PDB file of C-alpha atoms in Angstrom:
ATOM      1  CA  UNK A   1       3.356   7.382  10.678  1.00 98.00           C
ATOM      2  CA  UNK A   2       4.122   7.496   7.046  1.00 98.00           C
ATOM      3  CA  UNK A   3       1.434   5.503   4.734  1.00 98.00           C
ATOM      4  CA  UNK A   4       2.763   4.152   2.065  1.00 98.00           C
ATOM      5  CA  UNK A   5      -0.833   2.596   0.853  1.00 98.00           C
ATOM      6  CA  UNK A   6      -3.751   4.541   0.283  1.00 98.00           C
ATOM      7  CA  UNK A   7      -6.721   5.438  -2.139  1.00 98.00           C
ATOM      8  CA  UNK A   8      -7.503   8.910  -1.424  1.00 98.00           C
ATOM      9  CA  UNK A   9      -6.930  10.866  -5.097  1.00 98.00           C
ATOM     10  CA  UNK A  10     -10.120  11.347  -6.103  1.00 97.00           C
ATOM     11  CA  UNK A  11     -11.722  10.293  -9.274  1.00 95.00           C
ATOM     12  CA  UNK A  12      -8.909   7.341 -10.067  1.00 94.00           C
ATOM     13  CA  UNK A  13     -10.266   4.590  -9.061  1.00 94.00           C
ATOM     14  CA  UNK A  14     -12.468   3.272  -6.390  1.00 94.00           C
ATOM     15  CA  UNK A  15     -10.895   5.473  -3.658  1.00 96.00           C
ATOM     16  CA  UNK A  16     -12.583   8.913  -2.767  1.00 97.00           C
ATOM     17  CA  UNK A  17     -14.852  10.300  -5.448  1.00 97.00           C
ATOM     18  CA  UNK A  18     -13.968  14.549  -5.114  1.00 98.00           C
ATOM     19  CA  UNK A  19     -11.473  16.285  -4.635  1.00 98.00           C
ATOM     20  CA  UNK A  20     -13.619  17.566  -1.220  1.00 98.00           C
ATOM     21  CA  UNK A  21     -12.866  13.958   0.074  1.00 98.00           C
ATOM     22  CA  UNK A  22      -9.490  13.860  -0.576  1.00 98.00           C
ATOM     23  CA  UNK A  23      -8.773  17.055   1.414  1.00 98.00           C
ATOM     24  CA  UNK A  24     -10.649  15.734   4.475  1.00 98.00           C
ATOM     25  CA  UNK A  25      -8.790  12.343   4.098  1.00 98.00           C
ATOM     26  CA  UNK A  26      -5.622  14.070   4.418  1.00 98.00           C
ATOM     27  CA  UNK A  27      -6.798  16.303   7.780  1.00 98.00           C
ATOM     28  CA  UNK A  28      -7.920  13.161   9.117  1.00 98.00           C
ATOM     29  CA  UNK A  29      -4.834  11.853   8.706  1.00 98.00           C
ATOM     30  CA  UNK A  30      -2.735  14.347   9.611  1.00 98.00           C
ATOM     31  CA  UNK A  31      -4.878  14.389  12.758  1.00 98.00           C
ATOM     32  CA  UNK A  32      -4.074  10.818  13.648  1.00 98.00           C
ATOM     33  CA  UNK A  33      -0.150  11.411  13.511  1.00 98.00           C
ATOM     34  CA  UNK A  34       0.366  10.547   9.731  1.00 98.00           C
ATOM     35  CA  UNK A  35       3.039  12.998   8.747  1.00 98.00           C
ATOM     36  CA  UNK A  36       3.783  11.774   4.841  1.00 98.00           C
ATOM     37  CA  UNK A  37       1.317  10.154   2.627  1.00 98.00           C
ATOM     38  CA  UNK A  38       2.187   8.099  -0.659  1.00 98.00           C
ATOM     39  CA  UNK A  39      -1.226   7.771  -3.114  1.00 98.00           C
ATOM     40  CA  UNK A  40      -1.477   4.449  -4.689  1.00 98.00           C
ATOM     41  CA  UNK A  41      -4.010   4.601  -6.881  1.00 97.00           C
ATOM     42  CA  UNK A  42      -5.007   1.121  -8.795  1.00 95.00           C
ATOM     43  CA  UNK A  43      -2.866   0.934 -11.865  1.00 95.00           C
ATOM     44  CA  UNK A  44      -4.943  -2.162 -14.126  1.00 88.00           C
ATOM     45  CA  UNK A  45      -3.626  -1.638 -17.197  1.00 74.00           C
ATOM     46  CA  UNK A  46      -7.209   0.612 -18.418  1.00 57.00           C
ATOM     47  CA  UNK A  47      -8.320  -2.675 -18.339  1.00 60.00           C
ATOM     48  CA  UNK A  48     -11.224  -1.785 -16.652  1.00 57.00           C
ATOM     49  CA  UNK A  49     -13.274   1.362 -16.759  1.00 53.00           C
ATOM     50  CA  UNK A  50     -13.354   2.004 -12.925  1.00 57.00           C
ATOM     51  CA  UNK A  51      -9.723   2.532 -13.011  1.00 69.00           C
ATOM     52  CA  UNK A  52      -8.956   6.117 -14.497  1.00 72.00           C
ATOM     53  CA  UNK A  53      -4.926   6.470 -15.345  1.00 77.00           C
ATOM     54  CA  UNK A  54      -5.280   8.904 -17.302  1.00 81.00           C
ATOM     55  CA  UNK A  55      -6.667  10.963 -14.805  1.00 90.00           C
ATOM     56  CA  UNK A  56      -3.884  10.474 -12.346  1.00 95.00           C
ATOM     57  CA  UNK A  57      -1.359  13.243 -12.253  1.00 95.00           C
ATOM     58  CA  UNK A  58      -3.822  16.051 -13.130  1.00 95.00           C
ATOM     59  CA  UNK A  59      -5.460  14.963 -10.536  1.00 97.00           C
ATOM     60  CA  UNK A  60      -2.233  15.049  -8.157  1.00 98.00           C
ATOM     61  CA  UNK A  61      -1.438  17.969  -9.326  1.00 97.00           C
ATOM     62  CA  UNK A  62      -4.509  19.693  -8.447  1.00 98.00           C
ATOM     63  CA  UNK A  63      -4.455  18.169  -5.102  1.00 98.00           C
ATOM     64  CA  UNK A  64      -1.185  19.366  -4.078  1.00 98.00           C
ATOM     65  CA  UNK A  65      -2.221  22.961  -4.854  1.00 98.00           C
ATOM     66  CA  UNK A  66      -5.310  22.518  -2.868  1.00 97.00           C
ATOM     67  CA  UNK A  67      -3.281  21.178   0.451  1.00 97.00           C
ATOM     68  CA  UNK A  68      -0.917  24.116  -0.497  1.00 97.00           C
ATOM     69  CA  UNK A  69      -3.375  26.707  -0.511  1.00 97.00           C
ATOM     70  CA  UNK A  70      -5.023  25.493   2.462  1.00 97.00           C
ATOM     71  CA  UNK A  71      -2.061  25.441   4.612  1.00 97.00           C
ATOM     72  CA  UNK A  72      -1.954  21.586   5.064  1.00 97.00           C
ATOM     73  CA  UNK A  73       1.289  20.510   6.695  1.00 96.00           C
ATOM     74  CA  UNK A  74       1.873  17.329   4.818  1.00 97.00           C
ATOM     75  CA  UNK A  75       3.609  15.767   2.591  1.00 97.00           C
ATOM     76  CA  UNK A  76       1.708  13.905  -0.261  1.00 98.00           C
ATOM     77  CA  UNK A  77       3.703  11.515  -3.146  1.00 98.00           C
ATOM     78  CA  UNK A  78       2.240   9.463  -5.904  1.00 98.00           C
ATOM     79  CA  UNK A  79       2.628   6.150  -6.822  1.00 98.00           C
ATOM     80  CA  UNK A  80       0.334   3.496  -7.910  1.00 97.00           C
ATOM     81  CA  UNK A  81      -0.868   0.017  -6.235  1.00 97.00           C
ATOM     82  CA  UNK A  82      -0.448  -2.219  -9.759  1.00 97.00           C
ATOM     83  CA  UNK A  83      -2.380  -5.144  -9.924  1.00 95.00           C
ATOM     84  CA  UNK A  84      -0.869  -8.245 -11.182  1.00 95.00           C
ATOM     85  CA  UNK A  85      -3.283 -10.559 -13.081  1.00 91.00           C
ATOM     86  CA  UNK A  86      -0.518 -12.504 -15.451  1.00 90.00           C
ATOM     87  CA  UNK A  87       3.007 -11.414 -17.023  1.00 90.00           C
ATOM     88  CA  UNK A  88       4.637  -8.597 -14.858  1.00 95.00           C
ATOM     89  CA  UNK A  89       6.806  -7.792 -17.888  1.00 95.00           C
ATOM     90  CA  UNK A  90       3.718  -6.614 -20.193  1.00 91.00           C
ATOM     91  CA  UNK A  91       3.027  -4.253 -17.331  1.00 92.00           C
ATOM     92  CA  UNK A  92       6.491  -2.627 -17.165  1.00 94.00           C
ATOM     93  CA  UNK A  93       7.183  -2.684 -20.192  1.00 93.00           C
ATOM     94  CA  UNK A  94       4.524  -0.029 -20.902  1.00 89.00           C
ATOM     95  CA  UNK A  95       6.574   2.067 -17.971  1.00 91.00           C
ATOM     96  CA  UNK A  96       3.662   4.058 -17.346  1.00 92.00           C
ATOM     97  CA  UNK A  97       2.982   2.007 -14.230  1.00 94.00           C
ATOM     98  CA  UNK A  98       4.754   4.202 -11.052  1.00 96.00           C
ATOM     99  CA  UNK A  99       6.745   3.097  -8.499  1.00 98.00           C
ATOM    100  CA  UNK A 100       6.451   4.862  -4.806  1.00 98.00           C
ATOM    101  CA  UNK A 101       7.341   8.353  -5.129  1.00 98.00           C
ATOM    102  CA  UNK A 102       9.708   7.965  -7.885  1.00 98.00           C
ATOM    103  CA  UNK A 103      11.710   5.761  -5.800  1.00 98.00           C
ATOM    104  CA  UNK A 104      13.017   1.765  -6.996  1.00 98.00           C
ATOM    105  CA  UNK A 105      10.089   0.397  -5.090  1.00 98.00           C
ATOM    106  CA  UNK A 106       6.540  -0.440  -6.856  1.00 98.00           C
ATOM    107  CA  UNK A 107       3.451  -1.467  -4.920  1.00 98.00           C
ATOM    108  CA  UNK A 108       1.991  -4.540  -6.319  1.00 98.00           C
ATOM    109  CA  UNK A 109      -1.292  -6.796  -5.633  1.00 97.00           C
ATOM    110  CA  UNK A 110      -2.066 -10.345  -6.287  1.00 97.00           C
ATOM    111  CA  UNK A 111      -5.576 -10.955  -6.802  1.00 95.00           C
ATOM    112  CA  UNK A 112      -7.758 -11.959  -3.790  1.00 94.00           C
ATOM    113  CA  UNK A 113     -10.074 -14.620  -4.510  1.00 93.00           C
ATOM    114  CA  UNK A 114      -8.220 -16.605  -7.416  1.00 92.00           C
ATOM    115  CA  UNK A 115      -5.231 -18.823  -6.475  1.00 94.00           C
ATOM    116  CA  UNK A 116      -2.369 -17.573  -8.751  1.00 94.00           C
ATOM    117  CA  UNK A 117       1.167 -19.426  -9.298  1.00 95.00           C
ATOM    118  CA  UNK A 118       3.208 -16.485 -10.559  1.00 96.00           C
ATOM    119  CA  UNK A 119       4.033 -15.060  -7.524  1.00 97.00           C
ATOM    120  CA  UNK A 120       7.521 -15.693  -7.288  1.00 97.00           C
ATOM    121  CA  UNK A 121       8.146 -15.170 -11.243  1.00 97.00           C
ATOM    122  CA  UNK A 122       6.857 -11.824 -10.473  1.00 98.00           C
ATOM    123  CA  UNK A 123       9.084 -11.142  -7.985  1.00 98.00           C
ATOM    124  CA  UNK A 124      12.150 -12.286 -10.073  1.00 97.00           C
ATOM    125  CA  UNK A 125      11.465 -10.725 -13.160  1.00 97.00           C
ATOM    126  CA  UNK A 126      11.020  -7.282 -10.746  1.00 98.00           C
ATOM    127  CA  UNK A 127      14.181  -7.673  -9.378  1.00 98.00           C
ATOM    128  CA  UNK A 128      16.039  -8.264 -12.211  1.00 97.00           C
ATOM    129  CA  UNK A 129      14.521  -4.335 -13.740  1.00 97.00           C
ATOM    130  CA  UNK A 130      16.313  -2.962 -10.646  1.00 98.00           C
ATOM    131  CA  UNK A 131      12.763  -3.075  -9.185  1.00 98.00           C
ATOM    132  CA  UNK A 132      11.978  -3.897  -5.455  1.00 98.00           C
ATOM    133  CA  UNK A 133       8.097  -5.312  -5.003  1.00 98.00           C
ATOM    134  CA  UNK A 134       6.042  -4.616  -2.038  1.00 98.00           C
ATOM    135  CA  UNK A 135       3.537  -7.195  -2.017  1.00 98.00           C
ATOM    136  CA  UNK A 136       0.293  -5.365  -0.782  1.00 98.00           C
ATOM    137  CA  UNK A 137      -1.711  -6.950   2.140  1.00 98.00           C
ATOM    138  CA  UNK A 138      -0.575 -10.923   1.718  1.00 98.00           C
ATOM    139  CA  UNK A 139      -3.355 -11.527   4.124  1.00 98.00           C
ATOM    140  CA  UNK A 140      -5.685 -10.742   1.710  1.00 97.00           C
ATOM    141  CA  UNK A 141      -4.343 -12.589  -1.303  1.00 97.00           C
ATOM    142  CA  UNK A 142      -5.746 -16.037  -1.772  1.00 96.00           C
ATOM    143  CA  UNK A 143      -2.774 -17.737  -2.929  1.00 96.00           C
ATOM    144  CA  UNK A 144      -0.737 -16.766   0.499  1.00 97.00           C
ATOM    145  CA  UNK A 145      -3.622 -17.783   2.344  1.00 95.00           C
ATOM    146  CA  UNK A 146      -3.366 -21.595   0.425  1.00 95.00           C
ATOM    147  CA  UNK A 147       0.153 -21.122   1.202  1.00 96.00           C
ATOM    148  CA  UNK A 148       1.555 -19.509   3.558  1.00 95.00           C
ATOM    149  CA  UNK A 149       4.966 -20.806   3.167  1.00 96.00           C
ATOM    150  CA  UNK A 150       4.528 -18.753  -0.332  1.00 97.00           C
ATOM    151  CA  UNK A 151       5.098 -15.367   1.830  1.00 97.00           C
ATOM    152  CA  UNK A 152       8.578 -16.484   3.118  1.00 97.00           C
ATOM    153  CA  UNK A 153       9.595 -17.543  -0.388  1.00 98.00           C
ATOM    154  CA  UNK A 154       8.543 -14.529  -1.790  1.00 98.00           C
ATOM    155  CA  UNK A 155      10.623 -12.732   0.835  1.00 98.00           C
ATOM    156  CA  UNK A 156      13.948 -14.939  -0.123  1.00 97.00           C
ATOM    157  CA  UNK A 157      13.530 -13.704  -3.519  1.00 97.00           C
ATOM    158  CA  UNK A 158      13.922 -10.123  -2.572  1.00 98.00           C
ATOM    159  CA  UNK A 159      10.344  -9.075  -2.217  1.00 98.00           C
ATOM    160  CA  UNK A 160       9.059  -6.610   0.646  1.00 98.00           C
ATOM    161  CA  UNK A 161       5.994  -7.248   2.660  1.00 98.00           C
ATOM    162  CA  UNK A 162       2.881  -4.971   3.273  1.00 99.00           C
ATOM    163  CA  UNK A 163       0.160  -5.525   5.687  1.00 98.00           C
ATOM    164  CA  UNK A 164      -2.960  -3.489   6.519  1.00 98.00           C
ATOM    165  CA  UNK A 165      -3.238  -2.481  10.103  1.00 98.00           C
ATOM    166  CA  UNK A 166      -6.988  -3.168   9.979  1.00 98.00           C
ATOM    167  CA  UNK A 167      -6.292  -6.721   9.236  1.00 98.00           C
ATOM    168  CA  UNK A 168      -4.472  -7.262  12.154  1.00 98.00           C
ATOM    169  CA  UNK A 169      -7.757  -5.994  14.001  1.00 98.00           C
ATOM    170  CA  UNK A 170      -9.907  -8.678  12.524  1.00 98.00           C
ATOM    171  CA  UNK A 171     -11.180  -5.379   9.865  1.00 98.00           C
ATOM    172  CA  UNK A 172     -11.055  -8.326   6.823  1.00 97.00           C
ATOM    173  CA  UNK A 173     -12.312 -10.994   8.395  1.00 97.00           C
ATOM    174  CA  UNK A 174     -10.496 -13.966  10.866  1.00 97.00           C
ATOM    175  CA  UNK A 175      -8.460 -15.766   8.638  1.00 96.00           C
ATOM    176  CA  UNK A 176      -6.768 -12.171   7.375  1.00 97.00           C
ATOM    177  CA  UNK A 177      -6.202 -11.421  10.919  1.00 98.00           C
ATOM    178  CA  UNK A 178      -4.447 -14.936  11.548  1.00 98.00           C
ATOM    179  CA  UNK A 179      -1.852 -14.704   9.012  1.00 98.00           C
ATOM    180  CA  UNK A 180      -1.582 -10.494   9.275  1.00 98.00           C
ATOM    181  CA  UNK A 181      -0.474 -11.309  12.773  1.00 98.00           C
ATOM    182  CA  UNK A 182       1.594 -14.710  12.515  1.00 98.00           C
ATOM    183  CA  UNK A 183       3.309 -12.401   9.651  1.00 98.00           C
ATOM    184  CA  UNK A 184       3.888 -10.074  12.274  1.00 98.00           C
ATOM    185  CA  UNK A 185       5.382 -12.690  14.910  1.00 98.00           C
ATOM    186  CA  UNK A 186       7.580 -14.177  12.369  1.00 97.00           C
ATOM    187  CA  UNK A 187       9.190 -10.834  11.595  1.00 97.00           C
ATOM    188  CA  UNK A 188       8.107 -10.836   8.085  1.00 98.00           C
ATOM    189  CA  UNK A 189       6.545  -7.655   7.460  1.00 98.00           C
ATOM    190  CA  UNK A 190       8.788  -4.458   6.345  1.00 98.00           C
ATOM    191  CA  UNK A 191       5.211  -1.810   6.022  1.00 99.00           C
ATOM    192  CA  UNK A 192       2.081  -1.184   7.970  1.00 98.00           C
ATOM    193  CA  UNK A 193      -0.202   0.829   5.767  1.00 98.00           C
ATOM    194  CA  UNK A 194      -4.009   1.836   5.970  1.00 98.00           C
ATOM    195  CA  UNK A 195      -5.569   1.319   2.430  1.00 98.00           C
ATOM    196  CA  UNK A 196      -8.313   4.013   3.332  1.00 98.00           C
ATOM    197  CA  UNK A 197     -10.147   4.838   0.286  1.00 97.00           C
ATOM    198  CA  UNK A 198     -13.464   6.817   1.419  1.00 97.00           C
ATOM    199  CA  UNK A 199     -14.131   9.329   4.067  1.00 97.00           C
ATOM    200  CA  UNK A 200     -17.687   7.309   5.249  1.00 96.00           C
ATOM    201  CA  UNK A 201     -15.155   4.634   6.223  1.00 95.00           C
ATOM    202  CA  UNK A 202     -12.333   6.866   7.686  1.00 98.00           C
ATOM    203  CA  UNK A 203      -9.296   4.609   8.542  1.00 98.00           C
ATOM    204  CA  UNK A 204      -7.424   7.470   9.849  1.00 98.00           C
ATOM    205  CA  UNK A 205      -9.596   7.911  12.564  1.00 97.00           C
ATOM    206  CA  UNK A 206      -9.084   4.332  14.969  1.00 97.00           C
ATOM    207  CA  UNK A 207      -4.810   4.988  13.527  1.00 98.00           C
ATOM    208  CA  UNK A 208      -3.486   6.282  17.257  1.00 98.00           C
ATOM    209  CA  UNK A 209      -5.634   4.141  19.082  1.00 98.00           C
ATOM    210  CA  UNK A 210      -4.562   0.770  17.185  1.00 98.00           C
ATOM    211  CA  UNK A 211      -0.766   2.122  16.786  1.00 98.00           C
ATOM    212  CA  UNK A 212      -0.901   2.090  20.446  1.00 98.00           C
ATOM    213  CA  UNK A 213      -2.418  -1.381  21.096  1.00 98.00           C
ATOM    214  CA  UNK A 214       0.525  -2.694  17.990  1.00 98.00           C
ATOM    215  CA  UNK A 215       3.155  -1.211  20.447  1.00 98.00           C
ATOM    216  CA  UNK A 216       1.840  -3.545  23.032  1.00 98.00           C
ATOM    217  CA  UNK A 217       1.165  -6.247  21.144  1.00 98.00           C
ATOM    218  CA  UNK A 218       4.621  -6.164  19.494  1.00 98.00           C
ATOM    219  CA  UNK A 219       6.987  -3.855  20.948  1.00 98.00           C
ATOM    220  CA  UNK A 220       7.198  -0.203  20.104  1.00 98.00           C
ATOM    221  CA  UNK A 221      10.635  -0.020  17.978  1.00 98.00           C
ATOM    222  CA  UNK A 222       9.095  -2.853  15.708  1.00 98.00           C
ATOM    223  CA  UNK A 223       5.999  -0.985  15.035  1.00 98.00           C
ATOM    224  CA  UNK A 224       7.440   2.250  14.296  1.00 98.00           C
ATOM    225  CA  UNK A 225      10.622   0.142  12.265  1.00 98.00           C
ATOM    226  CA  UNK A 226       7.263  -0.771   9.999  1.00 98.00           C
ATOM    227  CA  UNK A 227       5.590   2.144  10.589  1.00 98.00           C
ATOM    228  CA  UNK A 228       8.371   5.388   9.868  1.00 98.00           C
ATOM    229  CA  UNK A 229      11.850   3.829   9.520  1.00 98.00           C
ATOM    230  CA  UNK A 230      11.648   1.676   6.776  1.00 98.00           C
ATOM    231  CA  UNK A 231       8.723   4.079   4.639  1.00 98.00           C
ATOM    232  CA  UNK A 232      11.577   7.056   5.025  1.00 98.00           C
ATOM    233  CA  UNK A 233      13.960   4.553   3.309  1.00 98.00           C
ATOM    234  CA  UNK A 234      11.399   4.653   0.386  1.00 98.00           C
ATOM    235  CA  UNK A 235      11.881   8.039   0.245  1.00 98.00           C
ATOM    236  CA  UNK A 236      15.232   8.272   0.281  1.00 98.00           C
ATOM    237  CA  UNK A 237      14.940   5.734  -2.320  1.00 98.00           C
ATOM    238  CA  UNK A 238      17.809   3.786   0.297  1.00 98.00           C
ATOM    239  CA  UNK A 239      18.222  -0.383   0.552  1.00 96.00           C
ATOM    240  CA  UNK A 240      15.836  -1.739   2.794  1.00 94.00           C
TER     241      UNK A 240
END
């Protein structure tokens, strides 16, 4: 698997804490078959002192020497999970905001418990930067859960789905596991990722065993379509 979602820098946001946590994130997950890892931190704007920005690619870099030196075999990107609370444009126009490893695609998040109605002018005004978005975990978001029908719009507009595997396995709660998995019937999904953020909550470690029961569920060339194929195309930076 390649996740394209995850919190594991340490000291960014409210991911893993040390640099110690990181590292053991990473064997975990190279232990449960992940193979390439994109790190999402939260990008907010600094508009809230959890979120550290400025901390971001010092932090990277230090990590990548760390896996290096360690002889870790894999690979680790950066990119940031940028939360959307009003006017996409005031975000990008700052253009410190990163899209998955350097690539045309940007991880974004709607807020969870308020009902928003800029969803789909977010999606446009993306678009029309040269920017695809990959809506994080639509399961999650309370303004697809009002409206489901919001998800397939979204999708007509050009935007790319991402759900969390552990809300397909009931991990945030029944109604998140509803939609995660009528999203998944309807074909309307492009990414499985984890979102892990701490090591006393290791995601990585139930990965093989739910990969395997997705398979089942859904057919093994559609899982690893959302699971490898389409995450190398973010890599390649190619059309999805």
């Amino acid at each position: 698997m390649i996740d394209i979602h995850s919190h594991i820098l340490f000291d960014v946001d409210d991911g893993s804490d040390t640099i110690t946590e990181s590292v053991a994130l990473i064997k975990s997950a190279l232990a449960a078959g992940v193979t390439e890892i994109i790190l999402t931190p939260h990008y907010t704007g600094n508009t809230k002192e959890d979120y550290r920005n400025e901390n971001v690619d010092k932090h990277f870099s230090e990590l990548v020497k760390q896996i290096k030196d360690r002889g870790i075999k894999i690979n680790i990107y950066l990119g940031n999970e940028v939360a959307v609370y009003g006017n996409i444009c005031d975000i990008l126009d700052t253009k410190v905001a990163k899209t998955l490893a350097g690539s045309r695609y940007m991880l974004i998040e709607f807020p969870m418990e308020a009902d928003v109605n800029y969803c789909l002018d977010t999606v446009y005004e993306m678009k029309m930067r040269g920017i695809t978005p990959i809506i994080a975990h639509p399961e999650r978001c309370e303004c697809f859960k009002k409206d489901y029908s919001l998800v397939e719009k979204a999708v007509q507009e050009g935007a790319c789905i991402q759900v969390n595997v552990g809300s397909v396995f009931g991990d945030y709660g029944s109604k998140a596991k509803k939609i995660a998995r009528k999203l998944l019937k309807s074909k309307l999904v492009n990414f499985l990722a984890i979102d892990n953020h701490h090591i006393i909550r290791d995601k990585y470690t139930d990965l093989p065993k739910r990969i395997r029961k997705l398979n089942r569920m859904f057919g093994a060339e559609y899982i690893n379509g959302l699971t490898v194929y389409n995450q190398e195309k973010i890599l390649r930076n190619e059309e999805i």
